Coordinates of C-alpha atoms in Angstrom, one line a residue:
Chain A
X193 CA 0.0 0.0 0.0
X194 CA 3.0 2.2 0.7
X195 CA 3.2 3.9 -2.7
X196 CA -0.4 3.8 -3.6
X197 CA -2.1 7.1 -2.6
X198 CA -5.6 5.7 -2.9
X199 CA -6.8 2.1 -3.2
X200 CA -8.7 1.2 -6.3
X201 CA -12.5 1.1 -5.7
X202 CA -15.6 0.6 -7.8
X203 CA -17.3 3.4 -5.9
X204 CA -17.6 6.8 -7.6
X205 CA -17.1 10.3 -6.4
X206 CA -13.8 10.0 -4.5
X207 CA -12.1 12.9 -6.3
X208 CA -15.1 15.1 -6.2
X209 CA -16.0 14.6 -2.5
X210 CA -12.4 14.7 -1.3
X211 CA -11.6 17.7 -3.4
X212 CA -14.6 19.6 -2.2
X213 CA -14.0 18.7 1.4
X214 CA -10.4 19.8 1.3
X215 CA -11.2 23.0 -0.5
X216 CA -14.0 23.9 1.9
X217 CA -11.9 23.0 4.9
X218 CA -9.1 25.1 3.6
X219 CA -11.2 28.2 2.8
X220 CA -13.3 28.2 6.0
X221 CA -10.8 26.8 8.5
X222 CA -7.2 26.5 7.5
X223 CA -6.6 29.8 5.6
X224 CA -8.2 32.0 8.3
X225 CA -6.4 30.2 11.1
X226 CA -3.1 30.6 9.2
X227 CA -3.9 34.3 8.8
X228 CA -4.1 34.6 12.6
X229 CA -0.7 32.9 13.1
X230 CA 0.9 34.9 10.3
X231 CA -0.5 38.1 11.7
X232 CA 1.0 37.4 15.1
X233 CA 4.4 36.7 13.5
X234 CA 4.3 40.3 12.0
X235 CA 5.2 41.4 15.5
X236 CA 8.7 41.3 16.7
X237 CA 9.4 38.7 19.4
X238 CA 10.0 41.5 21.8
X239 CA 6.7 43.2 21.0
X240 CA 4.8 39.9 21.2
X241 CA 6.3 39.3 24.6
X242 CA 5.3 42.8 25.8
X243 CA 1.7 42.2 24.8
X244 CA 1.3 38.8 26.3
X245 CA 3.2 39.6 29.5
X246 CA 1.3 42.8 30.1
X247 CA -0.1 42.6 33.7
X248 CA -3.7 43.0 32.5
X249 CA -3.2 40.2 30.0
X250 CA -1.5 37.8 32.5
X251 CA -4.3 38.6 35.0
X252 CA -6.8 37.4 32.4
X253 CA -4.8 34.3 31.6
X254 CA -4.6 33.5 35.3
X255 CA -8.4 33.9 35.7
X256 CA -9.2 32.0 32.5
X257 CA -6.9 29.1 33.4
X258 CA -7.7 29.1 37.1
X259 CA -11.5 29.3 36.8
X260 CA -11.5 26.7 34.0
X261 CA -9.5 24.3 36.0
X262 CA -11.7 24.7 39.1
X263 CA -14.9 24.4 36.9
X264 CA -13.5 21.3 35.2
X265 CA -12.7 19.7 38.6
X266 CA -16.2 20.4 39.9
X267 CA -17.6 18.9 36.7
X268 CA -15.4 15.8 37.1
X269 CA -16.7 15.1 40.6
X270 CA -20.3 15.8 40.0
X271 CA -20.3 14.6 36.4
X272 CA -19.0 11.2 37.8
X273 CA -21.9 11.1 40.2
X274 CA -24.5 12.0 37.5
X275 CA -23.1 9.5 35.0
X276 CA -23.1 6.8 37.7
X277 CA -26.6 7.5 38.8
X278 CA -27.9 7.7 35.2
X279 CA -26.3 4.3 34.3
X280 CA -26.7 2.3 37.4
X281 CA -29.9 3.3 39.2
X282 CA -33.5 3.6 38.3
X283 CA -35.6 6.5 39.5
X284 CA -38.7 8.4 38.2
X285 CA -37.9 11.0 35.5
X286 CA -34.6 9.5 34.6
X287 CA -35.0 9.8 30.9
X288 CA -35.9 13.5 31.2
X289 CA -32.9 14.1 33.4
X290 CA -30.7 12.3 30.9
X291 CA -31.9 14.5 28.1
X292 CA -31.6 17.7 30.2
X293 CA -27.8 17.0 30.7
X294 CA -27.2 18.3 27.2
X295 CA -28.9 21.7 27.9
X296 CA -25.6 23.6 28.1
X297 CA -24.8 22.4 24.5
X298 CA -28.2 23.4 23.2
X299 CA -28.8 26.7 25.2
X300 CA -27.2 29.7 23.5
X301 CA -24.4 30.9 25.7
X302 CA -25.6 34.5 25.9
X303 CA -29.0 33.2 27.3
X304 CA -27.2 31.1 29.9
X305 CA -25.1 34.1 30.7
X306 CA -28.0 36.5 31.5
X307 CA -29.9 33.7 33.3
X308 CA -27.0 32.9 35.6
X309 CA -26.3 36.6 36.2
X310 CA -29.9 37.3 37.2
X311 CA -30.0 34.3 39.6
X312 CA -26.7 35.1 41.3
X313 CA -27.0 38.9 41.4
X314 CA -27.3 40.4 44.9
X315 CA -31.1 40.5 44.5
X316 CA -31.4 37.3 42.5
X317 CA -33.1 34.0 43.5
X318 CA -29.9 32.5 44.9
X319 CA -27.6 35.5 45.2
X320 CA -29.9 37.0 47.8
X321 CA -29.3 34.2 50.2
X322 CA -25.6 34.0 49.4
X323 CA -25.4 37.8 50.0
X324 CA -26.7 37.3 53.5
X325 CA -23.8 34.9 54.1
X326 CA -21.4 37.5 52.7
X327 CA -20.7 35.4 49.6
X328 CA -20.7 37.3 46.3
X329 CA -21.0 35.4 43.1
X330 CA -22.0 37.8 40.3
X331 CA -19.2 40.1 39.1
X332 CA -16.5 38.1 41.0
X333 CA -14.1 35.3 39.9
X334 CA -16.5 32.9 41.6
X335 CA -19.2 33.8 39.1
X336 CA -16.8 33.2 36.2
X337 CA -16.1 29.7 37.6
X338 CA -19.8 29.1 38.0
X339 CA -20.6 30.0 34.4
X340 CA -17.7 27.8 33.2
X341 CA -19.1 24.9 35.3
X342 CA -22.5 25.3 33.6
X343 CA -20.9 25.3 30.1
X344 CA -18.7 22.2 30.8
X345 CA -21.3 20.2 32.6
X346 CA -22.2 17.6 29.9
X347 CA -18.6 16.6 29.0
X348 CA -17.7 14.3 31.8
X349 CA -21.2 12.8 32.0
X350 CA -21.2 12.1 28.3
X351 CA -17.7 10.6 28.1
X352 CA -18.3 8.4 31.1
X353 CA -21.8 7.1 30.3
X354 CA -20.9 4.8 27.4
X355 CA -17.9 3.4 29.3
X356 CA -20.0 2.7 32.4
X357 CA -22.7 1.1 30.3
X358 CA -20.2 -1.3 28.6
X359 CA -18.7 -2.3 32.0
X360 CA -19.4 -6.0 32.4
X361 CA -21.3 -6.6 35.7
X362 CA -19.8 -10.1 35.8
X363 CA -16.4 -8.6 36.5
X364 CA -17.8 -6.9 39.6
X365 CA -19.6 -10.1 40.6
X366 CA -16.4 -12.0 40.2
X367 CA -14.6 -9.5 42.4
X368 CA -17.3 -9.7 45.0
X369 CA -17.4 -13.5 45.0
X370 CA -13.7 -13.5 45.5
X371 CA -14.2 -11.6 48.7
X372 CA -13.6 -8.0 47.7
X373 CA -15.6 -5.5 49.6
X374 CA -17.7 -3.0 47.5
X375 CA -15.1 -0.3 48.2
X376 CA -12.3 -2.5 47.0
X377 CA -14.3 -3.4 43.9
X378 CA -14.8 0.2 43.0
X379 CA -11.3 1.3 43.7
X380 CA -9.5 -1.7 42.1
X381 CA -11.9 -2.9 39.4
X382 CA -14.2 -0.1 38.3
X383 CA -12.1 3.0 38.6
X384 CA -9.1 1.8 36.6
X385 CA -11.4 1.1 33.7
X386 CA -12.9 4.6 33.9
X387 CA -9.7 6.8 34.3
X388 CA -9.1 7.5 30.6
X389 CA -12.7 8.5 30.1
X390 CA -12.7 10.7 33.3
X391 CA -9.5 12.4 32.1
X392 CA -10.9 12.9 28.6
X393 CA -14.1 14.5 30.0
X394 CA -12.0 16.7 32.3
X395 CA -9.8 17.9 29.4
X396 CA -12.8 18.6 27.2
X397 CA -14.6 20.5 29.9
X398 CA -11.4 22.4 30.7
X399 CA -10.8 23.3 27.0
X400 CA -14.4 24.4 26.5
X401 CA -14.3 26.6 29.6
X402 CA -11.0 28.2 28.5
X403 CA -12.4 29.5 25.3
X404 CA -15.9 30.3 26.6
X405 CA -17.1 33.8 26.2
X406 CA -20.9 34.3 26.0
X407 CA -22.0 32.7 29.3
X408 CA -19.1 34.3 31.2
X409 CA -19.0 38.0 30.1
X410 CA -22.4 38.8 31.7
X411 CA -21.7 37.3 35.2
X412 CA -18.0 38.3 35.3
X413 CA -18.6 42.1 35.3
X414 CA -15.4 42.6 33.3
X415 CA -13.3 44.5 35.7
X416 CA -9.7 45.0 34.5
X417 CA -7.2 42.9 36.4
X418 CA -10.0 41.2 38.4
X419 CA -12.7 39.6 36.3
X420 CA -11.6 39.9 32.7
X421 CA -11.2 36.6 30.9
X422 CA -8.7 36.2 28.0
X423 CA -11.2 36.0 25.2
X424 CA -12.7 39.4 26.4
X425 CA -9.2 41.0 26.1
X426 CA -9.0 39.8 22.5
X427 CA -12.3 41.7 21.9
X428 CA -11.0 44.8 23.8
X429 CA -7.8 44.8 21.7
X430 CA -9.9 44.6 18.5
X431 CA -12.1 47.5 19.6
X432 CA -8.9 49.5 20.0
X433 CA -8.0 48.6 16.4
X434 CA -5.0 46.7 17.8
X435 CA -5.5 43.6 15.6
X436 CA -1.9 42.5 16.1
X437 CA -2.3 42.6 19.8
X438 CA -5.5 40.6 19.6
X439 CA -3.8 38.1 17.4
X440 CA -0.9 37.8 19.9
X441 CA -3.3 37.0 22.8
X442 CA -5.3 34.6 20.6
X443 CA -2.2 32.7 19.5
X444 CA -1.3 31.9 23.1
X445 CA -4.9 30.7 23.8
X446 CA -4.8 28.7 20.6
X447 CA -1.6 27.0 21.6
X448 CA -3.2 26.0 24.9
X449 CA -6.3 24.7 23.2
X450 CA -4.4 22.7 20.6
X451 CA -2.2 21.2 23.4
X452 CA -5.4 20.1 25.1
X453 CA -6.7 18.7 21.9
X454 CA -3.5 16.7 21.4
X455 CA -3.8 15.4 25.0
X456 CA -7.4 14.4 24.4
X457 CA -6.4 12.5 21.3
X458 CA -3.7 10.7 23.2
X459 CA -6.1 9.8 26.0
X460 CA -8.6 8.4 23.4
X461 CA -5.9 6.2 22.0
X462 CA -4.9 5.0 25.5
X463 CA -8.5 4.2 26.1
X464 CA -9.0 2.2 22.9
X465 CA -5.8 0.2 23.1
X466 CA -6.6 -2.1 26.1
X467 CA -10.1 -2.7 24.7
X468 CA -8.9 -4.0 21.3
X469 CA -6.2 -6.0 23.1
X470 CA -8.8 -8.0 25.1
Chain B
X191 CA -24.6 -15.3 34.3
X192 CA -25.6 -18.6 36.1
X193 CA -22.9 -18.4 38.7
X194 CA -23.4 -14.7 39.2
X195 CA -26.9 -15.0 40.6
X196 CA -25.5 -16.9 43.5
X197 CA -23.8 -13.7 44.8
X198 CA -25.9 -11.6 47.0
X199 CA -27.0 -8.5 45.1
X200 CA -25.7 -6.3 47.8
X201 CA -22.2 -7.2 47.0
X202 CA -22.4 -5.7 43.6
X203 CA -24.5 -2.7 44.2
X204 CA -24.5 0.1 46.8
X205 CA -26.6 0.1 50.0
X206 CA -29.9 1.9 49.5
X207 CA -28.8 4.8 51.6
X208 CA -25.7 5.4 49.5
X209 CA -27.8 5.0 46.4
X210 CA -30.3 7.7 47.5
X211 CA -27.5 10.0 48.6
X212 CA -26.0 9.8 45.1
X213 CA -29.3 10.2 43.3
X214 CA -30.2 13.3 45.4
X215 CA -26.7 14.7 44.9
X216 CA -26.9 14.3 41.2
X217 CA -30.4 15.8 41.0
X218 CA -29.5 18.7 43.2
X219 CA -26.4 19.5 41.1
X220 CA -28.4 19.3 37.9
X221 CA -31.3 21.2 39.4
X222 CA -29.1 24.0 40.6
X223 CA -27.1 24.3 37.3
X224 CA -29.7 23.5 34.7
X225 CA -33.3 23.8 35.9
X226 CA -33.0 27.0 37.9
X227 CA -31.4 29.0 35.1
X228 CA -34.0 27.6 32.6
X229 CA -36.8 28.5 34.9
X230 CA -35.3 32.0 35.5
X231 CA -35.5 32.8 31.8
X232 CA -39.2 32.1 31.5
X233 CA -40.2 33.7 34.8
X234 CA -38.4 36.9 34.0
X235 CA -39.7 37.0 30.5
X236 CA -43.3 36.8 31.8
X237 CA -42.7 39.0 34.8
X238 CA -44.8 41.8 33.5
X239 CA -47.5 39.6 31.9
X240 CA -48.0 37.9 28.6
X241 CA -49.0 41.2 26.9
X242 CA -45.6 42.9 27.5
X243 CA -43.9 39.7 26.5
X244 CA -45.6 39.6 23.2
X245 CA -45.0 43.3 22.6
X246 CA -41.3 42.9 23.2
X247 CA -41.2 40.2 20.6
X248 CA -43.1 42.2 18.1
X249 CA -40.7 45.1 18.2
X250 CA -39.1 45.9 14.8
X251 CA -35.5 45.2 16.0
X252 CA -36.4 42.0 17.6
X253 CA -38.1 40.8 14.4
X254 CA -35.1 41.9 12.3
X255 CA -32.9 39.9 14.7
X256 CA -35.1 36.8 14.3
X257 CA -35.0 37.1 10.6
X258 CA -31.2 37.4 10.5
X259 CA -30.8 34.4 12.8
X260 CA -33.0 32.3 10.6
X261 CA -31.2 33.5 7.4
X262 CA -27.8 32.7 8.9
X263 CA -28.9 29.2 9.9
X264 CA -30.5 28.7 6.5
X265 CA -27.2 29.3 4.8
X266 CA -24.7 27.8 7.3
X267 CA -26.5 24.5 7.9
X268 CA -27.0 23.4 4.3
X269 CA -23.4 24.3 3.4
X270 CA -22.0 22.3 6.3
X271 CA -24.4 19.5 5.4
X272 CA -23.0 19.2 1.9
X273 CA -19.5 19.4 3.3
X274 CA -20.3 16.8 6.0
X275 CA -21.7 14.3 3.5
X276 CA -18.8 14.8 1.0
X277 CA -16.1 14.6 3.7
X278 CA -17.7 11.5 5.3
X279 CA -18.1 9.8 1.9
X280 CA -14.4 10.3 1.0
X281 CA -13.2 9.3 4.5
X282 CA -15.5 6.4 5.2
X283 CA -15.6 4.7 1.8
X284 CA -12.0 5.1 0.5
X285 CA -8.5 4.5 1.8
X286 CA -6.0 7.3 1.2
X287 CA -2.9 8.8 2.7
X288 CA -3.5 11.6 5.2
X289 CA -7.0 10.4 6.2
X290 CA -6.4 10.7 10.0
X291 CA -4.9 14.2 9.6
X292 CA -8.1 15.2 7.7
X293 CA -10.3 13.8 10.5
X294 CA -8.3 15.8 13.1
X295 CA -8.5 19.0 11.0
X296 CA -12.3 18.7 10.6
X297 CA -12.6 18.8 14.4
X298 CA -10.3 21.8 14.7
X299 CA -13.0 24.5 15.0
X300 CA -14.3 22.8 18.2
X301 CA -10.9 23.5 19.8
X302 CA -10.9 27.2 18.9
X303 CA -12.5 29.8 21.2
X304 CA -15.6 31.4 19.7
X305 CA -13.9 34.8 20.0
X306 CA -10.9 33.6 18.0
X307 CA -13.3 32.1 15.4
X308 CA -14.6 35.6 14.8
X309 CA -11.1 37.2 15.1
X310 CA -9.6 35.2 12.2
X311 CA -12.2 36.6 9.8
X312 CA -11.6 40.1 11.0
X313 CA -7.9 39.6 10.3
X314 CA -8.7 38.4 6.8
X315 CA -11.5 40.7 5.7
X316 CA -11.5 43.6 8.2
X317 CA -10.4 47.1 7.2
X318 CA -6.9 46.4 8.7
X319 CA -7.0 42.9 7.3
X320 CA -5.2 41.5 4.3
X321 CA -8.2 41.6 1.9
X322 CA -9.7 44.6 3.7
X323 CA -8.4 47.4 1.4
X324 CA -9.2 45.5 -1.7
X325 CA -12.7 44.7 -0.5
X326 CA -13.3 48.3 0.5
X327 CA -12.2 49.4 -3.0
X328 CA -14.8 47.0 -4.5
X329 CA -17.4 48.2 -2.0
X330 CA -17.9 44.7 -0.6
X331 CA -18.6 44.5 3.1
X332 CA -17.9 41.3 4.9
X333 CA -17.0 42.3 8.4
X334 CA -19.7 44.2 10.3
X335 CA -22.1 42.8 7.7
X336 CA -24.2 39.7 7.1
X337 CA -21.5 37.7 5.1
X338 CA -19.1 37.9 8.1
X339 CA -21.9 36.7 10.5
X340 CA -22.6 33.8 8.1
X341 CA -18.9 32.9 7.8
X342 CA -18.3 32.9 11.5
X343 CA -21.4 30.8 12.0
X344 CA -20.2 28.3 9.4
X345 CA -16.8 28.1 11.2
X346 CA -18.2 27.3 14.6
X347 CA -20.7 24.7 13.3
X348 CA -18.3 23.2 10.8
X349 CA -17.6 19.8 12.4
X350 CA -21.1 18.9 13.6
X351 CA -22.5 16.9 10.7
X352 CA -19.2 15.5 9.4
X353 CA -18.2 14.0 12.8
X354 CA -21.7 12.5 13.1
X355 CA -21.5 10.8 9.7
X356 CA -17.9 9.6 9.6
X357 CA -18.1 6.9 12.3
X358 CA -21.6 5.8 11.0
X359 CA -20.5 5.5 7.4
X360 CA -17.2 3.8 8.4
X361 CA -19.2 1.2 10.3
X362 CA -21.5 0.6 7.4
X363 CA -18.7 -0.3 5.0
X364 CA -18.9 -0.2 1.3
X365 CA -20.6 -3.5 0.4
X366 CA -24.1 -2.2 -0.2
X367 CA -22.9 0.6 -2.4
X368 CA -20.7 -1.8 -4.4
X369 CA -23.7 -4.1 -4.9
X370 CA -25.7 -1.1 -6.2
X371 CA -22.9 -0.2 -8.6
X372 CA -22.5 -3.8 -9.9
X373 CA -26.2 -3.9 -10.5
X374 CA -25.9 -0.9 -12.7
X375 CA -27.0 2.0 -10.5
X376 CA -25.5 5.4 -11.4
X377 CA -23.6 7.3 -8.8
X378 CA -26.5 9.5 -7.8
X379 CA -29.0 6.6 -7.8
X380 CA -26.6 4.7 -5.5
X381 CA -26.3 7.7 -3.2
X382 CA -30.1 8.5 -3.0
X383 CA -31.4 4.9 -2.9
X384 CA -28.7 3.2 -0.8
X385 CA -26.4 5.6 1.1
X386 CA -28.9 8.3 2.1
X387 CA -31.5 5.9 3.6
X388 CA -28.7 4.3 5.6
X389 CA -27.4 7.5 7.1
X390 CA -30.6 9.5 7.4
X391 CA -30.9 9.4 11.2
X392 CA -27.2 10.3 11.7
X393 CA -27.6 13.1 9.2
X394 CA -30.7 14.5 10.9
X395 CA -28.9 14.3 14.3
X396 CA -26.0 16.3 13.0
X397 CA -28.4 18.8 11.4
X398 CA -30.2 19.3 14.7
X399 CA -27.0 20.0 16.6
X400 CA -25.6 22.2 13.8
X401 CA -28.8 24.2 13.7
X402 CA -29.0 24.8 17.4
X403 CA -25.4 26.1 17.5
X404 CA -25.9 28.2 14.3
X405 CA -28.9 30.0 15.8
X406 CA -27.4 30.4 19.3
X407 CA -23.8 31.3 18.5
X408 CA -22.7 34.5 20.4
X409 CA -19.0 34.9 20.8
X410 CA -17.9 34.5 17.2
X411 CA -20.8 36.4 15.7
X412 CA -20.3 39.2 18.3
X413 CA -16.8 39.9 17.0
X414 CA -17.7 40.2 13.3
X415 CA -21.2 41.8 13.6
X416 CA -20.5 45.3 14.6
X417 CA -23.8 45.3 16.6
X418 CA -25.9 47.4 14.2
X419 CA -29.4 47.3 15.4
X420 CA -31.9 46.0 12.9
X421 CA -29.1 45.2 10.5
X422 CA -26.4 42.9 11.9
X423 CA -27.9 41.8 15.1
X424 CA -28.8 38.1 15.5
X425 CA -31.0 37.0 18.3
X426 CA -28.3 36.3 20.8
X427 CA -26.7 39.7 20.1
X428 CA -30.0 41.4 20.5
X429 CA -30.4 39.7 23.9
X430 CA -27.1 41.2 24.9
X431 CA -28.0 44.7 23.8
X432 CA -31.4 44.7 25.5
X433 CA -29.8 43.3 28.7
X434 CA -27.1 46.0 28.7
X435 CA -29.8 48.6 28.3
X436 CA -31.5 47.2 31.5
X437 CA -34.5 46.2 29.4
X438 CA -34.6 42.9 31.2
X439 CA -38.1 41.8 30.3
X440 CA -37.5 42.3 26.5
X441 CA -34.0 40.6 26.9
X442 CA -35.5 37.6 28.6
X443 CA -38.4 37.5 26.1
X444 CA -36.0 37.1 23.2
X445 CA -33.9 34.8 25.3
X446 CA -37.0 32.6 26.0
X447 CA -37.4 32.0 22.3
X448 CA -33.8 30.8 22.2
X449 CA -34.5 28.7 25.3
X450 CA -37.5 27.1 23.6
X451 CA -35.3 26.4 20.6
X452 CA -32.9 24.6 23.0
X453 CA -35.7 22.5 24.5
X454 CA -37.0 21.5 21.1
X455 CA -33.5 20.6 20.1
X456 CA -33.1 18.4 23.2
X457 CA -36.4 16.7 22.5
X458 CA -35.6 16.1 18.8
X459 CA -32.1 14.9 19.7
X460 CA -33.5 12.4 22.2
X461 CA -36.0 11.2 19.7
X462 CA -33.4 10.7 17.0
X463 CA -30.7 9.4 19.3
X464 CA -31.9 5.8 19.7
X465 CA -32.5 5.5 16.0
X466 CA -28.9 6.6 15.3
X467 CA -27.7 4.1 17.9
X468 CA -29.7 1.3 16.2
X469 CA -28.4 2.2 12.8
X470 CA -24.8 2.1 14.1
X471 CA -25.3 -1.2 16.0
X472 CA -26.9 -2.8 12.9
X473 CA -23.9 -1.6 10.8
X474 CA -21.4 -2.8 13.4
X475 CA -22.9 -6.3 13.8
X476 CA -22.8 -6.7 10.0
X477 CA -19.7 -4.6 9.6
X478 CA -16.5 -6.6 10.4
X479 CA -16.8 -9.2 7.7
X480 CA -17.5 -6.5 5.0
X481 CA -14.5 -4.6 6.2
X482 CA -12.2 -7.7 5.7
X483 CA -13.5 -8.5 2.2
X484 CA -12.9 -5.1 0.7

């Protein structure tokens, strides 16, 4: 096969479909992304470093990465519980709950943003009670984290669910009949099977939160140095007609996203190897 | 299974107390993060009564925003549909060098922040951009105009249909299409009579997801739109403007339309989901032998 670029086939349309797909991909995705990278290289290295190491920019990177990390961790813990409950137990309304998990994918981010803000504002349904406890959510980093938790909620649940469903109950029965306690079975038999999926879900939720804009900008309040996320700074730079500055901030974000994408692909491969080996 | 039944059920499940604690924890988490925000949208939209609600939806700018959102989706979804089918056909039915790279590249837009998805088009077509001066000379507006909004929407919804179809068509193999060809079907006959019926549920599933994102996209569209009322405001952008003007009832009224779209999407998605799973299972159970033959 080495030298043959395409295997012979009786099916038609290879040249047409591949040609169109590659052309469309290039025009919509590859050329514009390349434009971004080239734009940022129009800056000298020193200027690039000045932009991305500006205190306001580094503050936004810190908030974006920190809040995304916290949100992804929350989603990992609770997403695990939700996936477990949806796969293993029966309770009334389960189908509805299962369908609802995808709401953050379906609900436009701006709508989620204003809804969360109104709930957690000082006079909102929940914010009112938190305020009495001295806890502020809206217009603080806590609010940013909350919106990011909302947006990343489905990832861990949806990556874990199929793996949990495929888990053979006989393995657990075998462990139990060999004298393992339930806790031992979970720690030594179930969890090792789930780790790759948990990490994949975590990485997906983290990546999504990192780039998220719509649901965050309303609840964050966008105070310089305090509650500005990195995507917002890109928009601010653009509004100041500093497109090179916007490109510089974006390239750093893009590098982080692509590293995560690479990590997710490696995790997927790790997950699929043992299964095919069995 | 026979030996398994001898084990007491408690040894493989959790005690009832633990079970209920987990169920309640899961439901509280989902209630807090999903149900409460959803309820808040409708409660606030109807706060001043159904009359005010309807009036805020009938306002000219709101109607213009609804029209633009529908127009954008009506362009972006079919284009990504054609791309998705073409890409999946080439990837699933043929072997060629660079296939896995192509699959990775198709997923690329999902890894890009919505704001960056808008930015890349500003850098290309904006006034400071590469093609900007030339476009200005020809009097063509892309950024701060409808074409830019459509382009950004196409970018963020790019992978949805392709990534739904690729695994499905890969699992289905090529045997049925080959049979159709051998029996004398033309390319299009084969596609419409054999391939399309086999992938219709997966295709519909992809279209549902693609459409929801196309109508709801905010970040990418926000960068390229310029926020001109009545002209380049989509529904999500209109929600933002109304909200920032403290016109909360109107903001939540438009938002409630988008929330209803989301609920319809979820319902349609659930309805189609099991059919997609069935099609995939059917293909997988018949698949392995076909794969080896070809």
